Tab-separated table of C-alpha atoms and ligand atoms in Angstrom:
chain	number	residue	atom	x	y	z
A	29	MET	CA	0.109	-0.002	-0.186
A	30	GLU	CA	1.123	3.201	-0.881
A	31	ILE	CA	2.407	5.584	1.911
A	32	VAL	CA	0.569	8.810	1.861
A	33	LEU	CA	2.688	11.644	3.310
A	34	THR	CA	1.097	14.543	4.770
A	35	ASN	CA	4.208	16.670	6.328
A	36	VAL	CA	7.855	16.984	5.772
A	37	ARG	CA	8.712	15.393	8.953
A	38	GLU	CA	7.748	11.889	7.427
A	39	PHE	CA	10.839	12.135	4.842
A	40	GLU	CA	13.167	11.274	7.878
A	41	GLU	CA	11.924	7.949	8.446
A	42	LEU	CA	12.070	7.113	4.718
A	43	ALA	CA	15.340	8.366	4.603
A	44	ARG	CA	16.427	6.447	7.646
A	45	GLN	CA	15.268	3.199	5.665
A	46	ALA	CA	17.188	4.341	2.633
A	47	LEU	CA	20.469	5.302	3.993
A	48	PRO	CA	23.501	3.409	5.666
A	49	LYS	CA	23.519	3.979	9.317
A	50	MET	CA	26.718	6.242	9.223
A	51	PHE	CA	25.088	8.740	6.455
A	52	TYR	CA	21.740	8.596	8.274
A	53	ASP	CA	23.303	9.727	11.625
A	54	TYR	CA	25.572	12.183	9.930
A	55	PHE	CA	22.872	14.016	8.291
A	56	ARG	CA	20.554	13.832	11.405
A	57	GLY	CA	22.875	14.618	14.204
A	58	GLY	CA	23.773	17.668	16.367
A	59	ALA	CA	26.567	18.780	18.556
A	60	GLU	CA	27.475	16.683	21.898
A	61	ASP	CA	23.877	16.879	24.085
A	62	GLU	CA	22.183	18.077	21.200
A	63	PHE	CA	20.239	20.440	23.041
A	64	THR	CA	20.123	23.066	20.747
A	65	LEU	CA	18.950	20.722	17.781
A	66	ARG	CA	15.901	19.869	19.743
A	67	GLU	CA	15.457	23.571	20.829
A	68	ASN	CA	15.391	24.594	17.347
A	69	ILE	CA	12.121	22.620	17.021
A	70	GLU	CA	10.830	22.979	20.359
A	71	ALA	CA	11.299	27.037	20.445
A	72	PHE	CA	9.180	27.127	17.104
A	73	GLN	CA	6.310	25.461	18.971
A	74	ARG	CA	6.419	27.592	21.961
A	75	ILE	CA	5.328	30.528	19.518
A	76	ARG	CA	1.554	30.995	19.033
A	77	LEU	CA	-0.413	32.545	16.249
A	78	ASN	CA	-2.694	35.537	16.570
A	79	PRO	CA	-5.154	35.209	13.360
A	80	ARG	CA	-7.172	37.838	12.060
A	81	VAL	CA	-10.328	37.209	10.325
A	82	LEU	CA	-12.716	38.676	7.639
A	83	LEU	CA	-9.892	39.806	5.210
A	84	ASP	CA	-10.336	38.461	1.797
A	85	VAL	CA	-7.917	35.739	1.730
A	86	SER	CA	-9.343	34.339	-1.718
A	87	SER	CA	-6.155	34.734	-3.235
A	88	ILE	CA	-2.675	34.159	-1.594
A	89	ASN	CA	0.294	35.631	-2.741
A	90	MET	CA	3.657	34.024	-1.282
A	91	SER	CA	6.003	35.696	-3.551
A	92	THR	CA	8.861	38.004	-2.245
A	93	SER	CA	12.135	39.247	-3.321
A	94	LEU	CA	15.778	39.109	-1.707
A	95	LEU	CA	18.716	41.040	-2.868
A	96	GLY	CA	16.620	42.027	-5.993
A	97	PHE	CA	15.889	38.519	-6.933
A	98	LYS	CA	12.161	37.408	-7.311
A	99	LEU	CA	11.398	34.235	-5.368
A	100	SER	CA	8.124	32.110	-5.419
A	101	SER	CA	8.040	32.125	-1.641
A	102	PRO	CA	10.256	32.708	1.306
A	103	ILE	CA	11.998	29.789	1.230
A	104	LEU	CA	15.622	28.772	0.283
A	105	VAL	CA	17.593	25.651	0.441
A	106	ALA	CA	19.948	25.839	3.189
A	107	PRO	CA	23.808	24.678	2.154
A	108	THR	CA	24.480	21.212	3.254
A	109	GLY	CA	27.481	19.132	2.138
A	110	GLY	CA	27.642	15.409	1.081
A	111	HIS	CA	24.392	15.261	-1.103
A	112	LYS	CA	25.763	11.910	-2.997
A	113	LEU	CA	25.603	10.293	0.497
A	114	ALA	CA	21.889	10.709	0.353
A	115	HIS	CA	21.507	10.138	-3.610
A	116	PRO	CA	23.640	8.873	-6.561
A	117	GLN	CA	22.640	12.565	-8.249
A	118	GLY	CA	23.420	14.483	-5.497
A	119	GLU	CA	23.430	18.261	-5.512
A	120	VAL	CA	22.380	18.370	-9.219
A	121	ALA	CA	19.012	16.412	-8.168
A	122	THR	CA	18.774	18.913	-5.333
A	123	ALA	CA	19.333	22.092	-7.751
A	124	ARG	CA	16.920	20.816	-10.427
A	125	ALA	CA	14.186	20.660	-7.502
A	126	ALA	CA	14.948	23.977	-6.362
A	127	ALA	CA	14.893	25.571	-9.852
A	128	ALA	CA	11.410	23.544	-10.527
A	129	CYS	CA	10.109	25.266	-7.254
A	130	ASN	CA	11.372	28.764	-8.402
A	131	THR	CA	13.511	28.657	-5.158
A	132	ILE	CA	17.102	29.991	-4.574
A	133	MET	CA	19.312	26.892	-3.689
A	134	VAL	CA	22.547	27.923	-1.629
A	135	LEU	CA	25.285	25.148	-2.869
A	136	SER	CA	27.731	23.889	-0.035
A	137	PHE	CA	31.065	24.578	-0.288
A	138	SER	CA	31.477	20.712	0.739
A	139	SER	CA	29.283	19.555	-2.393
A	140	ASN	CA	29.743	16.331	-4.050
A	141	CYS	CA	28.956	17.689	-7.184
A	142	THR	CA	31.014	20.475	-8.651
A	143	ILE	CA	30.052	24.066	-8.965
A	144	GLU	CA	30.172	23.675	-12.880
A	145	GLU	CA	28.012	20.273	-12.625
A	146	VAL	CA	25.287	22.271	-10.586
A	147	ALA	CA	25.393	25.387	-12.821
A	148	SER	CA	24.612	23.416	-15.952
A	149	SER	CA	22.176	21.040	-14.969
A	150	CYS	CA	19.351	23.815	-14.652
A	151	ASN	CA	18.504	27.576	-15.022
A	152	ALA	CA	17.883	28.981	-11.348
A	153	ILE	CA	19.193	31.317	-9.092
A	154	ARG	CA	21.777	30.058	-7.040
A	155	PHE	CA	24.206	31.260	-4.119
A	156	PHE	CA	27.293	29.614	-3.161
A	157	GLN	CA	28.451	29.108	0.553
A	158	LEU	CA	31.988	29.692	1.217
A	159	TYR	CA	34.290	28.234	4.273
A	160	VAL	CA	37.330	30.072	4.597
A	161	TYR	CA	40.277	27.730	4.387
A	162	LYS	CA	43.837	27.978	5.814
A	163	ARG	CA	44.590	27.795	2.058
A	164	ARG	CA	42.937	31.078	1.151
A	165	ASP	CA	43.902	30.525	-2.457
A	166	VAL	CA	41.692	27.415	-2.712
A	167	SER	CA	38.532	29.579	-1.029
A	168	ALA	CA	39.145	32.586	-3.711
A	169	LYS	CA	39.411	29.984	-6.389
A	170	LEU	CA	36.194	28.186	-5.691
A	171	VAL	CA	34.503	31.954	-5.211
A	172	GLN	CA	35.855	32.975	-8.731
A	173	ARG	CA	34.385	29.807	-10.195
A	174	ALA	CA	31.073	30.262	-8.913
A	175	GLU	CA	31.126	33.771	-9.856
A	176	SER	CA	32.058	32.815	-13.534
A	177	CYS	CA	29.256	30.229	-13.400
A	178	GLY	CA	26.512	32.710	-12.639
A	179	PHE	CA	25.993	32.213	-8.872
A	180	LYS	CA	24.665	35.524	-7.627
A	181	ALA	CA	25.830	35.989	-3.822
A	182	ILE	CA	28.460	34.403	-1.462
A	183	VAL	CA	27.103	33.084	1.928
A	184	VAL	CA	30.261	33.220	4.229
A	185	THR	CA	29.660	30.504	7.238
A	186	VAL	CA	31.248	32.129	10.367
A	187	ASP	CA	30.413	29.386	12.739
A	188	SER	CA	32.904	27.040	11.979
A	189	PRO	CA	36.433	27.901	13.133
A	190	ARG	CA	36.557	24.073	14.005
A	191	ILE	CA	33.742	21.371	13.371
A	192	GLY	CA	31.307	20.796	16.144
A	193	ARG	CA	31.790	17.449	18.032
A	194	ARG	CA	28.918	15.143	16.603
A	195	GLU	CA	29.358	12.166	18.950
A	196	ALA	CA	27.606	9.983	16.319
A	197	ASP	CA	29.972	10.650	13.721
A	198	ILE	CA	32.864	9.977	16.164
A	199	LYS	CA	31.334	6.653	16.991
A	200	ASN	CA	30.714	5.647	13.196
A	201	LYS	CA	34.221	6.814	12.149
A	202	MET	CA	32.467	9.145	9.769
A	203	VAL	CA	34.231	8.968	6.156
A	204	ALA	CA	35.649	12.522	4.883
A	205	HIS	CA	33.199	12.443	1.557
A	206	LYS	CA	34.644	13.557	-1.445
A	207	ILE	CA	34.503	17.586	-1.878
A	208	SER	CA	34.740	17.425	-5.633
A	209	ASN	CA	35.297	20.998	-6.256
A	210	LEU	CA	38.713	20.518	-4.277
A	211	GLU	CA	40.024	18.084	-7.024
A	212	GLY	CA	43.365	18.911	-8.105
A	213	LEU	CA	43.266	22.009	-5.819
A	214	LEU	CA	43.787	20.434	-2.439
A	215	SER	CA	44.678	16.937	-1.103
A	216	VAL	CA	44.587	16.525	2.601
A	217	ASP	CA	45.492	13.113	4.292
A	218	ALA	CA	43.115	13.711	7.505
A	219	ASN	CA	42.479	10.050	9.129
A	220	ALA	CA	41.314	10.586	12.751
A	221	ASP	CA	42.700	7.998	14.937
A	222	GLY	CA	39.578	6.143	15.816
A	223	GLY	CA	37.220	9.127	15.436
A	224	SER	CA	35.350	11.302	12.713
A	225	ASN	CA	37.447	11.429	9.701
A	226	LEU	CA	35.264	14.358	8.481
A	227	GLU	CA	35.954	15.966	11.534
A	228	ALA	CA	39.653	15.470	11.138
A	229	PHE	CA	39.451	16.794	7.495
A	230	ALA	CA	37.610	19.808	8.515
A	231	ASN	CA	39.817	21.113	11.433
A	232	GLU	CA	42.858	20.263	9.122
A	233	THR	CA	41.429	22.547	6.301
A	234	LEU	CA	39.150	25.412	8.420
A	235	ASP	CA	40.807	28.449	9.124
A	236	PRO	CA	40.262	29.291	12.905
A	237	SER	CA	42.253	32.655	12.791
A	238	LEU	CA	39.416	34.083	10.415
A	239	SER	CA	38.226	37.243	11.924
A	240	TRP	CA	35.962	40.631	11.083
A	241	LYS	CA	38.679	41.917	9.095
A	242	ASP	CA	38.705	38.991	6.692
A	243	ILE	CA	35.163	39.826	5.400
A	244	GLY	CA	37.180	42.429	3.852
A	245	TRP	CA	39.375	39.973	2.110
A	246	VAL	CA	36.060	38.139	0.681
A	247	LYS	CA	34.628	41.371	-0.556
A	248	SER	CA	38.014	41.938	-2.194
A	249	ILE	CA	37.855	38.505	-4.147
A	250	THR	CA	34.403	39.184	-5.391
A	251	LYS	CA	32.075	41.691	-6.902
A	252	LEU	CA	28.898	39.444	-5.746
A	253	PRO	CA	27.239	40.319	-2.719
A	254	ILE	CA	28.223	38.739	0.557
A	255	LEU	CA	25.815	37.304	3.130
A	256	ILE	CA	27.128	36.370	6.478
A	257	LYS	CA	25.813	32.797	8.172
A	258	GLY	CA	26.067	32.100	11.652
A	259	ILE	CA	25.260	35.162	13.277
A	260	LEU	CA	23.274	34.785	17.056
A	261	THR	CA	23.633	37.981	18.407
A	262	ALA	CA	22.644	41.570	18.186
A	263	GLU	CA	26.159	42.477	18.421
A	264	ASP	CA	27.677	40.355	15.806
A	265	ALA	CA	24.699	41.355	13.665
A	266	ARG	CA	25.888	45.240	14.244
A	267	LYS	CA	29.509	44.355	13.410
A	268	ALA	CA	28.291	42.312	10.149
A	269	VAL	CA	26.608	45.578	9.011
A	270	GLU	CA	29.408	47.610	9.905
A	271	VAL	CA	31.870	45.343	7.800
A	272	GLY	CA	29.292	45.784	4.659
A	273	VAL	CA	27.614	42.528	4.301
A	274	SER	CA	24.534	42.351	2.132
A	275	GLY	CA	22.496	39.994	4.296
A	276	ILE	CA	22.637	37.987	7.894
A	277	VAL	CA	21.517	34.488	8.102
A	278	VAL	CA	20.955	33.794	11.816
A	279	SER	CA	21.815	30.492	12.335
A	280	ASN	CA	23.253	27.872	14.710
A	281	HIS	CA	24.238	25.294	11.973
A	282	GLY	CA	21.306	23.163	12.784
A	283	GLY	CA	22.476	22.737	16.248
A	284	ARG	CA	25.872	21.055	14.712
A	285	GLN	CA	28.115	23.597	15.975
A	286	LEU	CA	28.380	24.696	19.571
A	287	ASP	CA	25.780	23.077	21.855
A	288	TYR	CA	23.622	25.034	24.262
A	289	VAL	CA	23.156	27.950	21.996
A	290	PRO	CA	19.701	29.509	21.483
A	291	ALA	CA	17.602	28.380	18.916
A	292	SER	CA	18.055	30.529	15.834
A	293	ILE	CA	14.182	31.662	16.048
A	294	SER	CA	14.433	32.555	19.570
A	295	VAL	CA	17.364	35.179	18.655
A	296	LEU	CA	15.595	36.113	15.167
A	297	GLU	CA	14.022	39.378	16.711
A	298	GLU	CA	17.172	40.974	18.536
A	299	VAL	CA	19.171	40.502	15.386
A	300	VAL	CA	16.171	42.041	13.183
A	301	GLN	CA	16.207	45.323	15.794
A	302	ALA	CA	20.110	45.620	15.667
A	303	VAL	CA	20.366	45.888	12.262
A	304	SER	CA	16.977	48.191	11.907
A	305	GLY	CA	16.253	47.449	8.228
A	306	ALA	CA	19.785	47.986	6.764
A	307	VAL	CA	20.205	44.719	5.391
A	308	PRO	CA	17.742	41.413	4.901
A	309	VAL	CA	17.969	38.789	8.060
A	310	LEU	CA	17.500	35.180	7.101
A	311	VAL	CA	16.948	32.504	9.489
A	312	ASP	CA	17.300	28.538	9.543
A	313	GLY	CA	17.344	25.823	12.026
A	314	GLY	CA	14.133	23.699	12.965
A	315	VAL	CA	11.854	24.987	10.055
A	316	ARG	CA	9.673	21.866	9.474
A	317	ARG	CA	6.318	23.390	8.880
A	318	GLY	CA	4.313	26.414	7.015
A	319	THR	CA	3.644	27.535	10.390
A	320	ASP	CA	7.274	27.818	11.147
A	321	ILE	CA	7.734	30.015	7.968
A	322	PHE	CA	5.097	32.207	8.799
A	323	LYS	CA	6.453	32.713	12.554
A	324	ALA	CA	9.858	33.675	11.163
A	325	ILE	CA	8.360	36.376	8.932
A	326	ALA	CA	6.353	37.685	11.466
A	327	LEU	CA	9.562	38.213	13.713
A	328	GLY	CA	11.202	39.985	11.051
A	329	ALA	CA	12.988	37.416	8.714
A	330	LYS	CA	12.800	38.113	4.816
A	331	ALA	CA	13.065	34.349	4.349
A	332	VAL	CA	13.753	31.145	6.051
A	333	MET	CA	16.335	28.310	4.781
A	334	VAL	CA	15.505	24.612	5.202
A	335	GLY	CA	18.261	22.112	5.845
A	336	ARG	CA	17.541	18.556	6.673
A	337	PRO	CA	14.253	18.161	5.315
A	338	ILE	CA	15.603	18.792	1.896
A	339	ILE	CA	18.255	15.914	2.371
A	340	TYR	CA	15.684	13.630	3.684
A	341	GLY	CA	13.449	14.109	0.788
A	342	LEU	CA	16.643	13.555	-1.754
A	343	ALA	CA	17.728	10.311	-0.167
A	344	ALA	CA	13.834	9.110	-0.022
A	345	LYS	CA	13.274	10.097	-3.563
A	346	GLY	CA	15.821	11.891	-5.332
A	347	GLU	CA	14.730	15.295	-7.127
A	348	LEU	CA	11.123	14.391	-6.674
A	349	GLY	CA	11.653	14.074	-3.068
A	350	VAL	CA	12.938	17.483	-2.848
A	351	ARG	CA	10.236	18.890	-4.871
A	352	ASN	CA	7.887	17.253	-2.614
A	353	VAL	CA	9.373	18.581	0.512
A	354	ILE	CA	9.429	22.338	-0.749
A	355	GLY	CA	5.942	22.197	-2.332
A	356	MET	CA	4.737	20.886	1.026
A	357	LEU	CA	6.183	23.667	2.773
A	358	LYS	CA	4.729	26.134	0.293
A	359	ASN	CA	1.321	24.590	0.405
A	360	GLU	CA	1.524	24.785	4.089
A	361	LEU	CA	2.530	28.264	4.348
A	362	GLU	CA	0.004	29.493	1.702
A	363	HIS	CA	-2.745	27.584	4.000
A	364	THR	CA	-1.604	29.286	6.898
A	365	MET	CA	-1.472	32.933	5.513
A	366	ALA	CA	-4.999	31.967	4.481
A	367	LEU	CA	-6.283	30.891	8.068
A	368	ALA	CA	-4.297	33.699	9.640
A	369	GLY	CA	-5.614	36.542	7.409
A	370	CYS	CA	-2.504	37.483	5.458
A	371	PRO	CA	-3.229	37.394	1.759
A	372	SER	CA	0.527	38.543	1.210
A	373	VAL	CA	4.097	38.142	2.785
A	374	GLU	CA	3.985	41.785	3.480
A	375	ASP	CA	0.754	41.300	5.386
A	376	ILE	CA	2.394	39.173	8.195
A	377	THR	CA	3.342	41.245	10.923
A	378	ARG	CA	4.499	41.027	14.396
A	379	SER	CA	1.182	41.246	15.915
A	380	HIS	CA	0.546	37.817	14.376
A	381	VAL	CA	2.669	35.964	16.756
A	382	GLN	CA	2.843	35.721	20.520
A	383	THR	CA	6.205	34.698	21.888
A	384	PRO	CA	7.019	33.540	25.568
A	385	ALA	CA	8.319	36.848	26.215
A	386	ASP	CA	5.196	38.556	25.286
A	387	ARG	CA	3.369	36.187	27.362
A	388	LEU	CA	5.308	36.931	30.381
A	389	ARG	CA	4.961	40.880	29.744
A	390	SER	CA	1.354	40.385	29.463
A	391	LEU	CA	1.315	39.058	33.122
A	392	ILE	CA	3.547	41.972	34.640
B	29	FMN	C1	24.071	17.117	6.817
B	29	FMN	C2	24.243	18.468	6.994
B	29	FMN	C3	25.399	19.285	6.488
B	29	FMN	C4	25.549	20.669	6.386
B	29	FMN	N1	26.524	21.324	5.541
B	29	FMN	C5	26.773	22.601	5.601
B	29	FMN	C6	27.594	23.386	4.835
B	29	FMN	O1	28.518	22.713	4.273
B	29	FMN	N2	27.801	24.456	5.110
B	29	FMN	C7	26.993	25.370	6.110
B	29	FMN	O2	27.019	26.747	6.108
B	29	FMN	N3	26.108	24.795	6.566
B	29	FMN	C8	26.020	23.610	6.698
B	29	FMN	N4	25.029	22.798	7.188
B	29	FMN	C9	23.874	23.788	7.905
B	29	FMN	C10	22.732	24.155	7.290
B	29	FMN	O3	23.225	25.198	6.341
B	29	FMN	C11	21.799	24.641	8.323
B	29	FMN	O4	22.163	25.711	8.796
B	29	FMN	C12	20.775	24.046	9.060
B	29	FMN	O5	20.820	22.572	8.354
B	29	FMN	C13	19.424	24.290	9.346
B	29	FMN	O6	18.766	23.532	10.282
B	29	FMN	P1	17.764	22.440	9.706
B	29	FMN	O7	18.697	21.108	9.393
B	29	FMN	O8	17.088	22.245	11.078
B	29	FMN	O9	16.933	22.645	8.958
B	29	FMN	C14	24.705	21.518	7.201
B	29	FMN	C15	23.451	20.766	7.847
B	29	FMN	C16	23.392	19.606	7.602
B	29	FMN	C17	22.303	18.788	8.250
B	30	LIG	C1	35.243	21.583	5.426
B	30	LIG	C2	34.448	20.336	5.606
B	30	LIG	C3	33.728	20.361	6.569
B	30	LIG	C4	32.249	19.771	6.025
B	30	LIG	C5	31.290	20.068	6.858
B	30	LIG	C6	29.868	20.119	6.496
B	30	LIG	C7	29.021	20.850	7.586
B	30	LIG	O1	29.175	22.048	7.441
B	30	LIG	C8	28.425	20.346	8.392
B	30	LIG	O2	27.542	20.637	8.873
B	30	LIG	O3	28.441	18.827	8.392
């Protein structure tokens, strides 16, 4: 009997069944106690909605724009490495699905398909995620390749001076999967002594000396706009604006880096207030429902990015699975907007949500 899937969470079990344990654990896992991994989901669940009624919702428009690019909905594909561990077509299948859904895909620096393969696979707006390596020439080369392949922005990930301690990967001795973009540029022999080879590889290559002045270096190697991914405080958000980024992604890397940091959705509003509209603010971490997207927009996000559900869709059904995941989230958002009385994304306001802090204030 065919299983009827009704929400994106259900793809996780299909992915678990389809994948070797080592790879499923890598995709699912978070750092150490996985507090932040759980908190990303639970913090969304603590936010309530305040619907408004009698506001003609016969037509719902989810479209929005980011850095001047038009999107069919405020949903982007987050950068996640290693898509060939999920499906033989890897990032090419994900990119085709994102293109079919008129969604921007942020291609991970750690992809298994090359920048060129992804660029030639379909016609879509794409951003490129950058890790700054100790070998700056290698990072610069990848940015130049992305720029010449028509990628539209660079997303610099700044929460990873070293990789988080993912204990499942340590137990499984996670392999250092092939990062195709590095072929001919870098070969690293990073065999962990009994632990995660991916962690050993990352710690060998990532530049832990990266600092604010280096955003200037990234700007100097490209004409593309720069977004900074991995901001969790108002202080850092202000600094990001000062150094001239074009956008901020509030993110804790899906709970995979420093454990016990707050859920991204819990700090979104303070970041939005700190930048006072100077640049668009995106958020990721724990987005699993259309209502989550609605909540993020109400708290000031321009758009959300989605990580694991995309990989689970890919593992379960390839390109079709990714289309299904994005499609389900879009349908749920459309439905939420109708029931909340918001015919367009611009109609979603702060007054449509009630956070735990709001409830506390109303008691005082
Ligand atoms: C398997 C996996 C690989 C990831 N790889 C990257 C990466 O290469 N670069 C990056 O900036 N973030 C990476 N991330 C973090 C995501 O971009 C995103 O911040 C996170 O997945 C959002 O949380 P969610 O999975 O709950 O949606 C990865 C996340 C996962 C789950
Ligand atoms: C530099 C290689 C590290 C790949 C790690 C990918 C990633 O960010 C993850 O969360 O996993």
